[in-house]
mmCIF file of C-alpha atoms in Angstrom:
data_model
loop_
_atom_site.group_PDB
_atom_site.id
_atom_site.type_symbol
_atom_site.label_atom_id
_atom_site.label_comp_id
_atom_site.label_asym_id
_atom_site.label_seq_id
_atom_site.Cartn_x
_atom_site.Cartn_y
_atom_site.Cartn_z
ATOM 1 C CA UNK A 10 -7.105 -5.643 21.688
ATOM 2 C CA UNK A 11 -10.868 -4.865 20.532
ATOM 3 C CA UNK A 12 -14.115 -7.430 21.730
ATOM 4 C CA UNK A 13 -15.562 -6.357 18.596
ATOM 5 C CA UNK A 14 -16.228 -9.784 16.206
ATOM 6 C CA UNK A 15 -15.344 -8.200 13.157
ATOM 7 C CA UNK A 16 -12.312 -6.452 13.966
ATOM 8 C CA UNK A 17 -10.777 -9.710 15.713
ATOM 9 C CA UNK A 18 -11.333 -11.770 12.677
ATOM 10 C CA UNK A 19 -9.415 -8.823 11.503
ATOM 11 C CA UNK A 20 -6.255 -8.994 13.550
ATOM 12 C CA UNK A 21 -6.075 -12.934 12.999
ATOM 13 C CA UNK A 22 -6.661 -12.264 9.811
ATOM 14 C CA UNK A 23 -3.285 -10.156 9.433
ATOM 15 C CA UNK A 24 -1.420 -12.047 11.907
ATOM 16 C CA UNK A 25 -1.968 -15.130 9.817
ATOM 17 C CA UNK A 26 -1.414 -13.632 6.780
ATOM 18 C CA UNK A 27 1.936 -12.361 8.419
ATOM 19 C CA UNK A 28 2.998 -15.575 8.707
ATOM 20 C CA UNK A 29 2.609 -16.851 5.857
ATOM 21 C CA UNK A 30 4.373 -14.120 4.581
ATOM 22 C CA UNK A 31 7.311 -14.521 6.799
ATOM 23 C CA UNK A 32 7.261 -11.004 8.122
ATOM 24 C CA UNK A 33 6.027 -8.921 11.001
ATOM 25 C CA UNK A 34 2.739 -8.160 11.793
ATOM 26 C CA UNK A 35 2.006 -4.669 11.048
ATOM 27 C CA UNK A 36 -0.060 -2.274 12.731
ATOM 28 C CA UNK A 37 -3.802 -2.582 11.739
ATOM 29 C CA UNK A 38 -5.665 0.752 11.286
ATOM 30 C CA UNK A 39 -9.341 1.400 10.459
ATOM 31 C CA UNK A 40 -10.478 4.309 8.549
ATOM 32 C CA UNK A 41 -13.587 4.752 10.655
ATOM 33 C CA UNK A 42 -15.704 7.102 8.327
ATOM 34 C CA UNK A 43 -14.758 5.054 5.088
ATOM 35 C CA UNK A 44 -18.049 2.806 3.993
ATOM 36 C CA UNK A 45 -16.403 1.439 1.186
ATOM 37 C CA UNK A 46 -14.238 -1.562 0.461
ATOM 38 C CA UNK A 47 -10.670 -0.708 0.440
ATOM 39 C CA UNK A 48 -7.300 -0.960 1.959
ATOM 40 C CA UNK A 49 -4.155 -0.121 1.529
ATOM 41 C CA UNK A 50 -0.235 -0.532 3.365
ATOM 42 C CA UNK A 51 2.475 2.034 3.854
ATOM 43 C CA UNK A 52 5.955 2.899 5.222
ATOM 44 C CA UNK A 53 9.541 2.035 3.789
ATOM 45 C CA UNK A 54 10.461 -1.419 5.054
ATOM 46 C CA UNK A 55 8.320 -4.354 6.170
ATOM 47 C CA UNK A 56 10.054 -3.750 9.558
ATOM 48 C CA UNK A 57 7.825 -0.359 9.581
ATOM 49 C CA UNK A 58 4.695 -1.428 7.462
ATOM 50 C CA UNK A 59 1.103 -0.403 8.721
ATOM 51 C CA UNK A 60 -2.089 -1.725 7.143
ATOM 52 C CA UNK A 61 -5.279 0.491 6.920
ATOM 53 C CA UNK A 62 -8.674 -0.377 6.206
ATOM 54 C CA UNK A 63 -11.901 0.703 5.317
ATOM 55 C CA UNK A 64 -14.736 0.225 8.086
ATOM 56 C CA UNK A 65 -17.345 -1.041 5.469
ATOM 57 C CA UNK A 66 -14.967 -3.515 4.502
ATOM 58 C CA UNK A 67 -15.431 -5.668 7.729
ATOM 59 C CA UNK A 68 -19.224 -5.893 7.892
ATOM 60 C CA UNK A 69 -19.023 -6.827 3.454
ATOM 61 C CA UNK A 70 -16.373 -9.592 3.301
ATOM 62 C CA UNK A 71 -16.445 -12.801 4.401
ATOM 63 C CA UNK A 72 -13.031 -14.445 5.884
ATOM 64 C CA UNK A 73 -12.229 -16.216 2.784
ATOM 65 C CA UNK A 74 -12.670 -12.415 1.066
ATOM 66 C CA UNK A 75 -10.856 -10.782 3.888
ATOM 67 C CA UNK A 76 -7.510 -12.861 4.118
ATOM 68 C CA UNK A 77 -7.615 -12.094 0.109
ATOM 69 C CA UNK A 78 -8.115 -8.451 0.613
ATOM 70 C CA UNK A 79 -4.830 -8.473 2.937
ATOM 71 C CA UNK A 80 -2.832 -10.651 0.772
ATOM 72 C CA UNK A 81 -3.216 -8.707 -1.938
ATOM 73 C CA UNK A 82 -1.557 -5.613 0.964
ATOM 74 C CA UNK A 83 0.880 -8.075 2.396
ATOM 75 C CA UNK A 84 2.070 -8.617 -0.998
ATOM 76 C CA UNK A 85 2.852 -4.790 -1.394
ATOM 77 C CA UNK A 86 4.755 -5.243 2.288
ATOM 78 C CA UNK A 87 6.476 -8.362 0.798
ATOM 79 C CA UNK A 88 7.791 -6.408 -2.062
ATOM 80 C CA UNK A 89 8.396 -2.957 -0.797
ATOM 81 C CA UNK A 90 5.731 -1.385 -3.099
ATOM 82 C CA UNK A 91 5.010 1.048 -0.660
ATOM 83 C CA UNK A 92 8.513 2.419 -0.313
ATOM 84 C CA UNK A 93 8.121 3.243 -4.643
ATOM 85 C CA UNK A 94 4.651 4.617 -3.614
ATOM 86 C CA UNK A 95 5.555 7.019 -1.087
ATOM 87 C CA UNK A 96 8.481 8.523 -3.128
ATOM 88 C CA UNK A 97 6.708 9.078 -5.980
ATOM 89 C CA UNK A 98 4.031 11.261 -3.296
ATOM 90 C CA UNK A 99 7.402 12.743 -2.939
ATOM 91 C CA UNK A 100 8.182 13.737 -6.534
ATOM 92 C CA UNK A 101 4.931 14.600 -7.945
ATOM 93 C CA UNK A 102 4.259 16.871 -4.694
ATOM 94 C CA UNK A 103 7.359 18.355 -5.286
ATOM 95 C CA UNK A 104 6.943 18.809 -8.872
ATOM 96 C CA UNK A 105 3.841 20.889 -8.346
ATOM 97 C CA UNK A 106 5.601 22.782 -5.274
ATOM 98 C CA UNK A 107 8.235 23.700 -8.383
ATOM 99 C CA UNK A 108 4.996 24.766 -10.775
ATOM 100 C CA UNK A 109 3.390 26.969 -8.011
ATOM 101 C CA UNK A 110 6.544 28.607 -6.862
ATOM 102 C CA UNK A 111 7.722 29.822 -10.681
ATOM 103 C CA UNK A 112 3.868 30.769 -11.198
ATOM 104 C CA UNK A 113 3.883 33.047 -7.986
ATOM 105 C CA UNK A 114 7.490 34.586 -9.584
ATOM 106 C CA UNK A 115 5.466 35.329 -12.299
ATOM 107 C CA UNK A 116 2.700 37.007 -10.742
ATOM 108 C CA UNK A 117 5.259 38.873 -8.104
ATOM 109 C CA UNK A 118 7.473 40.150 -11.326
ATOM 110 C CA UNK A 119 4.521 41.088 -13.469
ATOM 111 C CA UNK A 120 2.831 43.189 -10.110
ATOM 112 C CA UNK A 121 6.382 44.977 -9.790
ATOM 113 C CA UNK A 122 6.694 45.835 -13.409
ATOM 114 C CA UNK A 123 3.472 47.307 -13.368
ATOM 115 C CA UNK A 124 3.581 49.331 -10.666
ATOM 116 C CA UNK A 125 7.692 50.747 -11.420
ATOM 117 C CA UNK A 126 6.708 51.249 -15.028
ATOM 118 C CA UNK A 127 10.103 49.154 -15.279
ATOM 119 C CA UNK A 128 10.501 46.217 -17.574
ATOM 120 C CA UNK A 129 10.861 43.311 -14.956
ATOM 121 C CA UNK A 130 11.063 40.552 -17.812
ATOM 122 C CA UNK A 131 14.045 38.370 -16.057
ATOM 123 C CA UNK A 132 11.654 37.886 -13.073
ATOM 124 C CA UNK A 133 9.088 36.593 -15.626
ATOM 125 C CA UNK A 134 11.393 34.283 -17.421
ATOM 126 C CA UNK A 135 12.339 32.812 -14.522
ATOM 127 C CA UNK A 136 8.595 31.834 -13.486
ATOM 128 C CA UNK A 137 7.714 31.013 -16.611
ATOM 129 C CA UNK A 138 10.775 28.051 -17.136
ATOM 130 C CA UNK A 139 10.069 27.059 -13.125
ATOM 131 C CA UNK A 140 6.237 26.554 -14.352
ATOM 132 C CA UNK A 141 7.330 24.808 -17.241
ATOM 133 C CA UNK A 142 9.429 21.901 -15.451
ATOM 134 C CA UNK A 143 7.171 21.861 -12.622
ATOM 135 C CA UNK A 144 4.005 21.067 -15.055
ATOM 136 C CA UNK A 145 6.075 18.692 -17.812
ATOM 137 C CA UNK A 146 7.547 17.277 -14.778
ATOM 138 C CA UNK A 147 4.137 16.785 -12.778
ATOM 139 C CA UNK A 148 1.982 15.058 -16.123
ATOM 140 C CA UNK A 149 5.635 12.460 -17.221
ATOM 141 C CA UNK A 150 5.525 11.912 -13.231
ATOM 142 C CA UNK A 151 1.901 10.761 -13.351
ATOM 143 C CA UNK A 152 2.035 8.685 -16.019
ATOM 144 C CA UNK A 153 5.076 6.919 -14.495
ATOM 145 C CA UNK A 154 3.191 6.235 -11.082
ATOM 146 C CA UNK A 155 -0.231 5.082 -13.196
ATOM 147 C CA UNK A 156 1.877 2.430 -15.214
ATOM 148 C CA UNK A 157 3.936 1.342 -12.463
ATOM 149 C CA UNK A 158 0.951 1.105 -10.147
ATOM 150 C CA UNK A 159 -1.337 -0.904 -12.491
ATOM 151 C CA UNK A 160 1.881 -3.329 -12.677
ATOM 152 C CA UNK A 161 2.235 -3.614 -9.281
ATOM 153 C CA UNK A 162 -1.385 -4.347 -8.616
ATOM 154 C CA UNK A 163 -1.375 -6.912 -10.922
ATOM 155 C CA UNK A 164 1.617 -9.027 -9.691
ATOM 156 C CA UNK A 165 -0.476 -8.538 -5.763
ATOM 157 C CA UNK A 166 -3.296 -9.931 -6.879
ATOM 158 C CA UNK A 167 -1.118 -13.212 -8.425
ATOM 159 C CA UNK A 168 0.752 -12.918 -4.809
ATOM 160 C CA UNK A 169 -2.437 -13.383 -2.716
ATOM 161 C CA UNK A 170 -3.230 -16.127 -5.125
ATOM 162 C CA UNK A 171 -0.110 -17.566 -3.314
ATOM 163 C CA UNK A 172 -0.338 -16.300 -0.114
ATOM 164 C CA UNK A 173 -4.103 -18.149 0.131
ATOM 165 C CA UNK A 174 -4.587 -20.514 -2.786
ATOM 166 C CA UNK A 175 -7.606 -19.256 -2.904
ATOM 167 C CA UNK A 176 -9.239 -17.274 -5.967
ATOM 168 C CA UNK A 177 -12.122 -16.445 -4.352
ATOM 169 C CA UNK A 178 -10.880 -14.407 -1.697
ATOM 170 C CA UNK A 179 -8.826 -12.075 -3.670
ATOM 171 C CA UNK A 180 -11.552 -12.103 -6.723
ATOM 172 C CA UNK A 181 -14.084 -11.737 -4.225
ATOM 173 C CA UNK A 182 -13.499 -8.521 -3.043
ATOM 174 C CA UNK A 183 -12.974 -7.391 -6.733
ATOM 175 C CA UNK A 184 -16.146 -8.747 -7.854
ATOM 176 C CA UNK A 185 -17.915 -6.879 -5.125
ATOM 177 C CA UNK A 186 -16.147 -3.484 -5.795
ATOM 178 C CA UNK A 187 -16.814 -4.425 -9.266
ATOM 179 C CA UNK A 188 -20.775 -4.868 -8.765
ATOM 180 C CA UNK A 189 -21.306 -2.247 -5.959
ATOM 181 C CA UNK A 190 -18.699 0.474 -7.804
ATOM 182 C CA UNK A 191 -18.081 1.031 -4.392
ATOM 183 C CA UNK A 192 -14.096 1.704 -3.260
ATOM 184 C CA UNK A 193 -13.645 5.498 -3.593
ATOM 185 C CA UNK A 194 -13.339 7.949 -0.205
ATOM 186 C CA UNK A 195 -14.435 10.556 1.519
ATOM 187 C CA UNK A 196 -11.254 12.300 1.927
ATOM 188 C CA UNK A 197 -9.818 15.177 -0.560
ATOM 189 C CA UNK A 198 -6.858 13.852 -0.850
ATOM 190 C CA UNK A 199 -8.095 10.657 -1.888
ATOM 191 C CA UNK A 200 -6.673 11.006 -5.510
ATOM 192 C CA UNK A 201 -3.045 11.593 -4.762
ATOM 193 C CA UNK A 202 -2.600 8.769 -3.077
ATOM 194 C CA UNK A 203 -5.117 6.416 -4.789
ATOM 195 C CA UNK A 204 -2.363 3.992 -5.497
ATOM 196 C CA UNK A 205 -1.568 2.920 -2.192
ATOM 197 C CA UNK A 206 -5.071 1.051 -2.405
ATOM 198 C CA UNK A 207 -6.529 -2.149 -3.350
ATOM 199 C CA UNK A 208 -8.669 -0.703 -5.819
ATOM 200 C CA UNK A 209 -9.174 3.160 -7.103
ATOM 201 C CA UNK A 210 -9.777 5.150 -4.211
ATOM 202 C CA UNK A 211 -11.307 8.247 -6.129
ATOM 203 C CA UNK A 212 -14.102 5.009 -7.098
ATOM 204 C CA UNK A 213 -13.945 1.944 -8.973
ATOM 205 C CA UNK A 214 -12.473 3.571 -11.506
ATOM 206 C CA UNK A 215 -10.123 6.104 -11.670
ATOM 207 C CA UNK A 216 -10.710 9.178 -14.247
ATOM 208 C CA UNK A 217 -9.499 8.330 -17.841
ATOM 209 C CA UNK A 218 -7.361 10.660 -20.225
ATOM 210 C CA UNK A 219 -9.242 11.028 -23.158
ATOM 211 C CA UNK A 220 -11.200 7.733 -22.857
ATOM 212 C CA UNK A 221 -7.533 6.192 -22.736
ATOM 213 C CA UNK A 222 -6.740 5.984 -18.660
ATOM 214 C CA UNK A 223 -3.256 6.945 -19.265
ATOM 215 C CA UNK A 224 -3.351 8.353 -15.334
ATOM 216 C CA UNK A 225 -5.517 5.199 -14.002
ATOM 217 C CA UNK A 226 -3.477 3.863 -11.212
ATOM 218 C CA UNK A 227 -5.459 0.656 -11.206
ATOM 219 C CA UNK A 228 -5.974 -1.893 -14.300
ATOM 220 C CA UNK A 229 -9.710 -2.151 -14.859
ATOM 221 C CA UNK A 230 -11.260 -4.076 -12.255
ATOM 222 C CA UNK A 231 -12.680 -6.725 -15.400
ATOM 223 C CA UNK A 232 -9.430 -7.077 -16.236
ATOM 224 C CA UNK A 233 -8.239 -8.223 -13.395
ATOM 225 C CA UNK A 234 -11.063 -10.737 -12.482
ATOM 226 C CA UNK A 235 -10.351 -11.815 -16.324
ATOM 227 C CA UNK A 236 -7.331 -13.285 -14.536
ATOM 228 C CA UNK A 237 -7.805 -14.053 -11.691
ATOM 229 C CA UNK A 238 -11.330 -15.704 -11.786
ATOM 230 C CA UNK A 239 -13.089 -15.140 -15.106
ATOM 231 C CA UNK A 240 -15.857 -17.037 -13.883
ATOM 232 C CA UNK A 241 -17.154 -14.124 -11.436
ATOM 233 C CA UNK A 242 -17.934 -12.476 -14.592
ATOM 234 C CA UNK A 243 -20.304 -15.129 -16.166
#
């Protein structure tokens, strides 16, 4: 319970869109030093789900813009998105765990051969193929979770379209992440899980492979106005 305005329009907000939904309210948390607009939901069953959002979304979106901003996560809840998000945490992380483990066997093997004047070059092999899969694994990994994700985001944003029958709450929150650029965090670790968010959360946009965004978790945010309500662009 809160008697803050904003976050009780946010807890109807969720337990409406809950119902709707025809699941059970999840646990609302705010990411207190966040300024941005942004959200996200998590856990492996809708039995489990949580919902987090961004302090600066509250104050910036209107009601219309907020039940769209939680559709658009209660569609994720709806169709166990997050469960395929937090296992592929799971296999990238440990993917790079496999990388940094053969390229420590590497180092150890060289530093013994070195110092025993003995030819240690099993040691270095071993590293060296361990690197290998961990790497190839970690980049075919990535772009897995980036084309999956942008999928995913687009099918939530046609889900909040039936959730609310409203375009301008969903393509209102776009429109302003759009125009302010503003959805990215403070935290480090912002980029590995960027696509448990609404929109980019290393910014507006993720980083692009060579002009290409091969690793953007997120479909450009035009793109998905373009769709949802082209005439936000005009």
């Amino acid at each position: 319970k809160t008697d803050n305005g904003e976050e009780r329009r946010l807890i109807n907000v969720v337990d409406e869109m809950a119902l709707a939904a025809r699941i059970p309210s999840p646990p609302i948390y705010l990411l207190d030093h966040e300024s941005s607009i942004n959200a996200f939901a998590a856990g492996y069953h809708p039995t489990d789900a949580v919902v987090g959002v961004t302090r600066g979304s509250l104050p910036r979106l209107n009601r219309d813009e907020l039940q769209g901003l939680m559709a658009h996560e209660f569609s994720h809840i709806f169709n166990v998105d997050m469960r395929r998000n937090m296992q592929m945490v799971c296999w990238i992380g440990g993917l790079e765990a496999i990388s940094t483990f053969g390229r420590r066997i590497m180092r150890s093997a060289s530093k013994r051969s070195s110092s025993s004047r003995k030819n240690n070059g099993g040691g270095v092999i071993l590293g060296l193929a361990l690197f290998v899969v961990g790497i190839v694994g970690t980049f075919l990994a990535s772009l897995l979770r980036a084309a999956i994700s942008r999928q995913r985001e687009h099918l939530a944003d046609a889900s909040a379209l039936q959730f609310t029958r409203n375009p301008y709450g969903i393509g209102g929150v776009l429109w302003k992440i759009w125009k302010l650029k503003d959805s990215g965090l403070n935290s480090p670790y912002a980029k590995e899980v960027s696509h448990f968010f609404l929109s980019s959360a290393s910014g507006a946009g993720s980083a692009a492979f060579f002009d290409f965004g091969f690793f953007n978790t997120h479909p450009a945010l035009e793109t998905r106005l373009q769709r949802i309500c082209p005439e936000l662009l005009r």
